[in-house]
mmCIF file of N, CA and C in Angstrom:
data_model
loop_
_atom_site.group_PDB
_atom_site.id
_atom_site.type_symbol
_atom_site.label_atom_id
_atom_site.label_comp_id
_atom_site.label_asym_id
_atom_site.label_seq_id
_atom_site.Cartn_x
_atom_site.Cartn_y
_atom_site.Cartn_z
ATOM 1 N N UNK Z 955 8.226 12.073 12.066
ATOM 2 C CA UNK Z 955 7.229 10.950 11.995
ATOM 3 C C UNK Z 955 6.788 10.167 10.857
ATOM 4 N N UNK Z 956 6.903 9.381 11.552
ATOM 5 C CA UNK Z 956 7.571 7.777 10.291
ATOM 6 C C UNK Z 956 6.027 7.651 9.740
ATOM 7 N N UNK Z 957 5.740 7.375 7.850
ATOM 8 C CA UNK Z 957 4.345 6.300 7.842
ATOM 9 C C UNK Z 957 3.842 5.078 7.734
ATOM 10 N N UNK Z 958 3.408 4.478 8.940
ATOM 11 C CA UNK Z 958 2.872 3.477 8.781
ATOM 12 C C UNK Z 958 1.557 2.844 7.842
ATOM 13 N N UNK Z 959 0.921 2.198 7.658
ATOM 14 C CA UNK Z 959 0.941 1.815 5.718
ATOM 15 C C UNK Z 959 -1.004 0.625 6.859
ATOM 16 N N UNK Z 960 -2.006 1.247 6.738
ATOM 17 C CA UNK Z 960 -2.944 0.630 7.476
ATOM 18 C C UNK Z 960 -2.936 -1.051 6.950
ATOM 19 N N UNK Z 961 -3.390 -1.834 7.993
ATOM 20 C CA UNK Z 961 -3.407 -3.730 7.392
ATOM 21 C C UNK Z 961 -4.356 -3.218 7.019
ATOM 22 N N UNK Z 962 -4.282 -4.317 5.626
ATOM 23 C CA UNK Z 962 -4.568 -4.516 5.153
ATOM 24 C C UNK Z 962 -5.386 -6.228 4.372
ATOM 25 N N UNK Z 963 -6.197 -6.155 4.580
ATOM 26 C CA UNK Z 963 -7.651 -8.143 4.994
ATOM 27 C C UNK Z 963 -6.457 -8.992 4.244
ATOM 28 N N UNK Z 964 -6.281 -9.613 4.360
ATOM 29 C CA UNK Z 964 -6.380 -11.238 4.291
ATOM 30 C C UNK Z 964 -7.230 -11.303 3.351
ATOM 31 N N UNK Z 965 -8.582 -10.928 2.519
ATOM 32 C CA UNK Z 965 -7.925 -11.047 1.168
ATOM 33 C C UNK Z 965 -8.905 -10.377 0.598
ATOM 34 N N UNK Z 966 -8.751 -9.390 -0.873
ATOM 35 C CA UNK Z 966 -8.758 -8.262 -1.277
ATOM 36 C C UNK Z 966 -9.664 -8.709 -2.593
ATOM 37 N N UNK Z 967 -10.993 -8.567 -2.786
ATOM 38 C CA UNK Z 967 -11.863 -8.425 -3.800
ATOM 39 C C UNK Z 967 -11.306 -7.039 -4.913
ATOM 40 N N UNK Z 968 -10.271 -7.814 -5.936
ATOM 41 C CA UNK Z 968 -9.761 -6.810 -7.134
ATOM 42 C C UNK Z 968 -11.048 -6.102 -8.193
ATOM 43 N N UNK Z 969 -12.016 -6.736 -7.996
ATOM 44 C CA UNK Z 969 -13.579 -6.787 -8.726
ATOM 45 C C UNK Z 969 -13.826 -4.590 -8.736
ATOM 46 N N UNK Z 970 -13.770 -4.348 -10.068
ATOM 47 C CA UNK Z 970 -13.484 -2.649 -9.248
ATOM 48 C C UNK Z 970 -14.731 -2.738 -8.424
ATOM 49 N N UNK Z 971 -16.246 -3.054 -8.536
ATOM 50 C CA UNK Z 971 -17.075 -3.163 -8.751
ATOM 51 C C UNK Z 971 -17.358 -2.905 -6.772
ATOM 52 N N UNK Z 972 -16.250 -3.647 -6.218
ATOM 53 C CA UNK Z 972 -16.543 -4.280 -4.893
ATOM 54 C C UNK Z 972 -15.958 -3.495 -4.020
ATOM 55 N N UNK Z 973 -14.942 -1.647 -4.782
ATOM 56 C CA UNK Z 973 -14.251 -0.336 -3.677
ATOM 57 C C UNK Z 973 -13.826 0.526 -4.556
ATOM 58 N N UNK Z 974 -14.825 0.748 -5.829
ATOM 59 C CA UNK Z 974 -15.503 1.808 -6.752
ATOM 60 C C UNK Z 974 -16.623 2.308 -6.375
ATOM 61 N N UNK Z 975 -17.113 4.046 -6.382
ATOM 62 C CA UNK Z 975 -18.667 3.855 -6.505
ATOM 63 C C UNK Z 975 -19.114 4.024 -7.363
ATOM 64 N N UNK Z 976 -19.360 5.041 -8.882
ATOM 65 C CA UNK Z 976 -20.004 5.142 -9.602
ATOM 66 C C UNK Z 976 -19.139 5.005 -11.163
ATOM 67 N N UNK Z 977 -18.357 3.470 -11.834
ATOM 68 C CA UNK Z 977 -18.473 2.695 -13.233
ATOM 69 C C UNK Z 977 -18.709 3.457 -14.371
ATOM 70 N N UNK Z 978 -19.435 3.775 -13.962
ATOM 71 C CA UNK Z 978 -20.126 4.807 -14.717
ATOM 72 C C UNK Z 978 -18.913 5.215 -16.221
ATOM 73 N N UNK Z 979 -18.606 5.940 -14.638
ATOM 74 C CA UNK Z 979 -17.323 7.297 -14.947
ATOM 75 C C UNK Z 979 -16.066 6.992 -15.396
ATOM 76 N N UNK Z 980 -16.118 5.219 -15.400
ATOM 77 C CA UNK Z 980 -14.628 5.090 -15.668
ATOM 78 C C UNK Z 980 -14.540 3.747 -17.392
ATOM 79 N N UNK Z 981 -13.245 4.791 -17.652
ATOM 80 C CA UNK Z 981 -13.162 3.402 -18.634
ATOM 81 C C UNK Z 981 -12.543 2.136 -19.279
ATOM 82 N N UNK Z 982 -13.083 1.057 -19.572
ATOM 83 C CA UNK Z 982 -12.403 -0.477 -19.477
ATOM 84 C C UNK Z 982 -10.728 -0.050 -18.878
ATOM 85 N N UNK Z 983 -9.888 0.522 -19.303
ATOM 86 C CA UNK Z 983 -9.103 0.607 -19.058
ATOM 87 C C UNK Z 983 -8.527 0.886 -17.961
ATOM 88 N N UNK Z 984 -9.098 1.998 -17.647
ATOM 89 C CA UNK Z 984 -9.251 2.272 -16.022
ATOM 90 C C UNK Z 984 -9.826 1.993 -14.695
ATOM 91 N N UNK Z 985 -11.010 1.138 -15.040
ATOM 92 C CA UNK Z 985 -11.087 -0.073 -13.843
ATOM 93 C C UNK Z 985 -10.088 -0.707 -13.417
ATOM 94 N N UNK Z 986 -9.344 -1.512 -14.719
ATOM 95 C CA UNK Z 986 -7.570 -2.388 -15.122
ATOM 96 C C UNK Z 986 -6.621 -1.501 -14.130
ATOM 97 N N UNK Z 987 -6.425 -0.094 -14.498
ATOM 98 C CA UNK Z 987 -5.982 0.195 -14.377
ATOM 99 C C UNK Z 987 -5.845 0.962 -11.865
ATOM 100 N N UNK Z 988 -7.145 0.646 -11.547
ATOM 101 C CA UNK Z 988 -7.204 1.205 -10.492
ATOM 102 C C UNK Z 988 -7.594 0.001 -9.590
ATOM 103 N N UNK Z 989 -8.052 -1.007 -10.245
ATOM 104 C CA UNK Z 989 -7.247 -3.055 -9.682
ATOM 105 C C UNK Z 989 -6.481 -2.906 -9.226
ATOM 106 N N UNK Z 990 -5.709 -2.763 -10.931
ATOM 107 C CA UNK Z 990 -4.076 -3.599 -10.059
ATOM 108 C C UNK Z 990 -3.557 -1.918 -9.104
ATOM 109 N N UNK Z 991 -3.698 -0.688 -9.440
ATOM 110 C CA UNK Z 991 -3.167 -0.634 -8.088
ATOM 111 C C UNK Z 991 -3.766 -0.735 -7.021
ATOM 112 N N UNK Z 992 -4.975 -0.450 -6.837
ATOM 113 C CA UNK Z 992 -5.424 -1.513 -5.446
ATOM 114 C C UNK Z 992 -4.426 -2.577 -4.131
ATOM 115 N N UNK Z 993 -4.428 -3.770 -6.147
ATOM 116 C CA UNK Z 993 -3.365 -4.688 -5.305
ATOM 117 C C UNK Z 993 -2.328 -4.511 -5.131
ATOM 118 N N UNK Z 994 -1.542 -4.055 -5.762
ATOM 119 C CA UNK Z 994 0.330 -3.294 -4.854
ATOM 120 C C UNK Z 994 -0.056 -2.116 -3.894
ATOM 121 N N UNK Z 995 -1.583 -1.835 -3.523
ATOM 122 C CA UNK Z 995 -1.079 -0.813 -2.481
ATOM 123 C C UNK Z 995 -2.387 -2.146 -1.669
ATOM 124 N N UNK Z 996 -2.540 -3.257 -1.796
ATOM 125 C CA UNK Z 996 -2.530 -3.922 -0.494
ATOM 126 C C UNK Z 996 -0.478 -5.473 -0.166
ATOM 127 N N UNK Z 997 -1.065 -5.955 -1.863
ATOM 128 C CA UNK Z 997 0.347 -6.031 -1.085
ATOM 129 C C UNK Z 997 1.052 -5.357 -0.768
ATOM 130 N N UNK Z 998 1.867 -4.395 -1.277
ATOM 131 C CA UNK Z 998 2.796 -3.502 -0.077
ATOM 132 C C UNK Z 998 2.380 -3.945 0.860
ATOM 133 N N UNK Z 999 1.431 -3.669 1.885
ATOM 134 C CA UNK Z 999 1.315 -3.342 2.741
ATOM 135 C C UNK Z 999 0.613 -4.455 3.594
ATOM 136 N N UNK Z 1000 0.183 -5.596 3.018
ATOM 137 C CA UNK Z 1000 0.781 -7.021 3.518
ATOM 138 C C UNK Z 1000 2.491 -7.009 3.716
ATOM 139 N N UNK Z 1001 3.419 -6.631 2.476
ATOM 140 C CA UNK Z 1001 4.414 -7.400 2.999
ATOM 141 C C UNK Z 1001 5.360 -5.716 4.187
ATOM 142 N N UNK Z 1002 4.963 -5.115 4.493
ATOM 143 C CA UNK Z 1002 5.272 -4.411 5.722
ATOM 144 C C UNK Z 1002 4.309 -4.731 6.622
ATOM 145 N N UNK Z 1003 3.777 -6.096 6.629
ATOM 146 C CA UNK Z 1003 3.193 -5.675 8.290
ATOM 147 C C UNK Z 1003 3.196 -7.195 8.133
ATOM 148 N N UNK Z 1004 4.396 -8.257 7.025
ATOM 149 C CA UNK Z 1004 5.503 -9.569 7.447
ATOM 150 C C UNK Z 1004 4.004 -10.166 7.787
ATOM 151 N N UNK Z 1005 2.867 -10.089 6.032
ATOM 152 C CA UNK Z 1005 2.398 -10.960 6.641
ATOM 153 C C UNK Z 1005 2.255 -12.025 5.170
ATOM 154 N N UNK Z 1006 2.135 -12.965 6.120
ATOM 155 C CA UNK Z 1006 3.225 -14.237 5.470
ATOM 156 C C UNK Z 1006 2.120 -15.006 3.889
ATOM 157 N N UNK Z 1007 1.114 -14.711 3.689
ATOM 158 C CA UNK Z 1007 -0.045 -14.888 2.803
ATOM 159 C C UNK Z 1007 -1.225 -13.788 1.994
ATOM 160 N N UNK Z 1008 -1.668 -13.320 1.312
ATOM 161 C CA UNK Z 1008 -2.676 -12.641 1.142
ATOM 162 C C UNK Z 1008 -3.518 -13.317 0.122
ATOM 163 N N UNK Z 1009 -4.924 -13.099 -0.007
ATOM 164 C CA UNK Z 1009 -5.247 -13.403 -1.116
ATOM 165 C C UNK Z 1009 -6.736 -11.954 -2.504
ATOM 166 N N UNK Z 1010 -6.192 -12.504 -3.697
ATOM 167 C CA UNK Z 1010 -6.622 -11.933 -4.051
ATOM 168 C C UNK Z 1010 -7.636 -12.526 -5.210
ATOM 169 N N UNK Z 1011 -8.962 -11.939 -5.041
ATOM 170 C CA UNK Z 1011 -9.889 -12.513 -5.789
ATOM 171 C C UNK Z 1011 -10.163 -11.627 -7.669
ATOM 172 N N UNK Z 1012 -9.628 -12.164 -8.237
ATOM 173 C CA UNK Z 1012 -9.542 -11.527 -9.939
ATOM 174 C C UNK Z 1012 -10.955 -12.197 -10.884
ATOM 175 N N UNK Z 1013 -12.175 -13.590 -9.999
ATOM 176 C CA UNK Z 1013 -12.615 -13.977 -11.014
ATOM 177 C C UNK Z 1013 -12.824 -14.229 -12.153
ATOM 178 N N UNK Z 1014 -13.102 -15.274 -12.878
ATOM 179 C CA UNK Z 1014 -13.284 -15.327 -14.273
ATOM 180 C C UNK Z 1014 -13.382 -14.130 -15.488
ATOM 181 N N UNK Z 1015 -14.542 -14.019 -15.965
ATOM 182 C CA UNK Z 1015 -14.478 -13.115 -16.925
ATOM 183 C C UNK Z 1015 -14.047 -13.719 -17.885
ATOM 184 N N UNK Z 1016 -13.477 -13.022 -18.470
ATOM 185 C CA UNK Z 1016 -12.341 -13.266 -20.428
ATOM 186 C C UNK Z 1016 -11.392 -12.905 -19.625
ATOM 187 N N UNK Z 1017 -10.449 -12.744 -18.349
ATOM 188 C CA UNK Z 1017 -9.596 -13.376 -18.177
ATOM 189 C C UNK Z 1017 -8.328 -12.122 -17.973
ATOM 190 N N UNK Z 1018 -9.311 -11.306 -17.979
ATOM 191 C CA UNK Z 1018 -8.453 -9.934 -18.865
ATOM 192 C C UNK Z 1018 -7.671 -9.296 -16.843
ATOM 193 N N UNK Z 1019 -8.366 -9.458 -16.102
ATOM 194 C CA UNK Z 1019 -8.188 -9.181 -14.827
ATOM 195 C C UNK Z 1019 -6.984 -10.383 -14.589
ATOM 196 N N UNK Z 1020 -7.534 -11.891 -14.239
ATOM 197 C CA UNK Z 1020 -6.448 -12.600 -13.753
ATOM 198 C C UNK Z 1020 -4.943 -12.222 -14.710
ATOM 199 N N UNK Z 1021 -5.380 -12.140 -15.598
ATOM 200 C CA UNK Z 1021 -3.902 -12.290 -16.994
ATOM 201 C C UNK Z 1021 -2.682 -10.736 -16.288
ATOM 202 N N UNK Z 1022 -3.467 -9.736 -15.933
ATOM 203 C CA UNK Z 1022 -2.487 -8.298 -15.615
ATOM 204 C C UNK Z 1022 -2.615 -9.418 -14.391
ATOM 205 N N UNK Z 1023 -3.186 -9.104 -13.647
ATOM 206 C CA UNK Z 1023 -2.963 -9.766 -11.690
ATOM 207 C C UNK Z 1023 -1.132 -10.564 -11.835
ATOM 208 N N UNK Z 1024 -1.275 -11.754 -12.942
ATOM 209 C CA UNK Z 1024 -0.765 -12.575 -12.992
ATOM 210 C C UNK Z 1024 0.283 -12.588 -13.231
ATOM 211 N N UNK Z 1025 1.173 -11.495 -14.012
ATOM 212 C CA UNK Z 1025 1.465 -10.105 -14.834
ATOM 213 C C UNK Z 1025 2.362 -9.429 -13.587
ATOM 214 N N UNK Z 1026 1.237 -8.985 -13.193
ATOM 215 C CA UNK Z 1026 1.992 -7.879 -12.495
ATOM 216 C C UNK Z 1026 2.852 -8.466 -10.871
ATOM 217 N N UNK Z 1027 3.008 -10.323 -10.861
ATOM 218 C CA UNK Z 1027 2.878 -10.853 -9.009
ATOM 219 C C UNK Z 1027 4.440 -10.889 -10.023
ATOM 220 N N UNK Z 1028 4.099 -11.253 -11.267
ATOM 221 C CA UNK Z 1028 6.156 -12.193 -11.523
ATOM 222 C C UNK Z 1028 7.114 -10.898 -11.562
ATOM 223 N N UNK Z 1029 6.620 -10.250 -12.059
ATOM 224 C CA UNK Z 1029 7.106 -8.812 -11.341
ATOM 225 C C UNK Z 1029 7.681 -8.995 -10.113
ATOM 226 N N UNK Z 1030 6.795 -9.124 -9.258
ATOM 227 C CA UNK Z 1030 7.834 -8.913 -7.965
ATOM 228 C C UNK Z 1030 7.803 -10.685 -7.207
ATOM 229 N N UNK Z 1031 8.266 -11.107 -8.010
ATOM 230 C CA UNK Z 1031 8.726 -12.561 -7.955
ATOM 231 C C UNK Z 1031 10.275 -12.074 -8.183
ATOM 232 N N UNK Z 1032 10.389 -12.121 -8.953
ATOM 233 C CA UNK Z 1032 11.460 -11.429 -9.731
ATOM 234 C C UNK Z 1032 12.335 -10.187 -9.093
ATOM 235 N N UNK Z 1033 11.645 -9.370 -8.206
ATOM 236 C CA UNK Z 1033 11.669 -8.599 -7.455
ATOM 237 C C UNK Z 1033 12.383 -9.166 -6.065
ATOM 238 N N UNK Z 1034 12.379 -10.303 -5.813
ATOM 239 C CA UNK Z 1034 12.413 -10.828 -4.757
ATOM 240 C C UNK Z 1034 11.430 -10.053 -3.050
ATOM 241 N N UNK Z 1035 10.789 -9.724 -3.263
ATOM 242 C CA UNK Z 1035 9.440 -9.057 -2.635
ATOM 243 C C UNK Z 1035 8.559 -10.386 -2.440
ATOM 244 N N UNK Z 1036 7.991 -10.968 -3.329
ATOM 245 C CA UNK Z 1036 7.596 -12.169 -3.260
ATOM 246 C C UNK Z 1036 7.746 -13.659 -3.378
ATOM 247 N N UNK Z 1037 7.864 -14.574 -2.302
ATOM 248 C CA UNK Z 1037 8.508 -15.941 -2.698
ATOM 249 C C UNK Z 1037 7.393 -17.158 -3.702
ATOM 250 N N UNK Z 1038 5.783 -16.770 -3.202
ATOM 251 C CA UNK Z 1038 5.940 -17.534 -4.727
ATOM 252 C C UNK Z 1038 3.933 -17.246 -4.914
ATOM 253 N N UNK Z 1039 3.611 -17.239 -6.392
ATOM 254 C CA UNK Z 1039 2.191 -16.881 -6.406
ATOM 255 C C UNK Z 1039 0.942 -18.697 -6.307
ATOM 256 N N UNK Z 1040 0.096 -18.884 -6.913
ATOM 257 C CA UNK Z 1040 -0.230 -19.697 -7.157
ATOM 258 C C UNK Z 1040 -2.551 -19.575 -7.422
ATOM 259 N N UNK Z 1041 -2.511 -20.083 -7.763
ATOM 260 C CA UNK Z 1041 -4.069 -20.003 -7.572
ATOM 261 C C UNK Z 1041 -4.273 -20.458 -6.393
ATOM 262 N N UNK Z 1042 -5.788 -20.619 -6.011
ATOM 263 C CA UNK Z 1042 -6.242 -20.991 -4.648
ATOM 264 C C UNK Z 1042 -6.388 -22.782 -4.919
ATOM 265 N N UNK Z 1043 -6.494 -23.245 -4.239
ATOM 266 C CA UNK Z 1043 -6.871 -25.079 -4.725
ATOM 267 C C UNK Z 1043 -8.003 -24.909 -4.076
ATOM 268 N N UNK Z 1044 -9.373 -24.416 -3.741
ATOM 269 C CA UNK Z 1044 -10.666 -24.755 -3.445
ATOM 270 C C UNK Z 1044 -10.903 -23.190 -3.868
ATOM 271 N N UNK Z 1045 -10.346 -22.356 -4.985
ATOM 272 C CA UNK Z 1045 -11.766 -21.443 -5.903
ATOM 273 C C UNK Z 1045 -10.594 -21.190 -6.802
ATOM 274 N N UNK Z 1046 -9.907 -21.130 -8.373
ATOM 275 C CA UNK Z 1046 -9.365 -20.618 -8.961
ATOM 276 C C UNK Z 1046 -9.052 -18.913 -9.405
ATOM 277 N N UNK Z 1047 -10.574 -19.270 -8.997
ATOM 278 C CA UNK Z 1047 -10.938 -17.664 -9.186
ATOM 279 C C UNK Z 1047 -9.901 -15.959 -8.204
ATOM 280 N N UNK Z 1048 -9.388 -17.025 -7.350
ATOM 281 C CA UNK Z 1048 -8.505 -16.621 -6.779
ATOM 282 C C UNK Z 1048 -7.039 -16.929 -6.330
ATOM 283 N N UNK Z 1049 -5.671 -15.989 -6.826
ATOM 284 C CA UNK Z 1049 -4.595 -15.978 -6.864
ATOM 285 C C UNK Z 1049 -3.847 -16.125 -5.178
ATOM 286 N N UNK Z 1050 -3.055 -17.347 -4.824
ATOM 287 C CA UNK Z 1050 -2.428 -16.644 -2.929
ATOM 288 C C UNK Z 1050 -0.933 -16.745 -2.621
ATOM 289 N N UNK Z 1051 -1.099 -15.318 -2.515
ATOM 290 C CA UNK Z 1051 0.114 -14.575 -2.945
ATOM 291 C C UNK Z 1051 1.748 -15.247 -0.940
ATOM 292 N N UNK Z 1052 2.660 -16.483 -1.024
ATOM 293 C CA UNK Z 1052 2.419 -16.256 0.273
ATOM 294 C C UNK Z 1052 4.134 -15.117 -0.659
ATOM 295 N N UNK Z 1053 4.249 -14.433 0.800
ATOM 296 C CA UNK Z 1053 5.210 -13.022 0.583
ATOM 297 C C UNK Z 1053 6.297 -13.743 1.424
ATOM 298 N N UNK Z 1054 6.734 -14.561 2.373
ATOM 299 C CA UNK Z 1054 7.509 -14.102 3.780
ATOM 300 C C UNK Z 1054 7.908 -16.315 3.138
ATOM 301 N N UNK Z 1055 8.752 -16.888 3.614
ATOM 302 C CA UNK Z 1055 9.230 -18.393 3.567
ATOM 303 C C UNK Z 1055 8.756 -18.826 4.631
#
């Protein structure tokens, strides 16, 4: 039987408090790793479901999550898994990822 990925939402909040329970049990680097893992899972699922784009909310803060997200997206772009990515024109706390042309 083939495995199918669940359809991801069109916009994904990468802030740990949006998808994790007790944040007190995590170290800061673990929270970042969890956010990046969620981003990868949602992006891979969006690619699987032939989405044309998906949005990730990384927020402002100190910019650590934003920087990590952009580094990860650069890897996806280098490997031709996505077409492009850029800050949202309406809210720079969100990155818009274009998957297909």
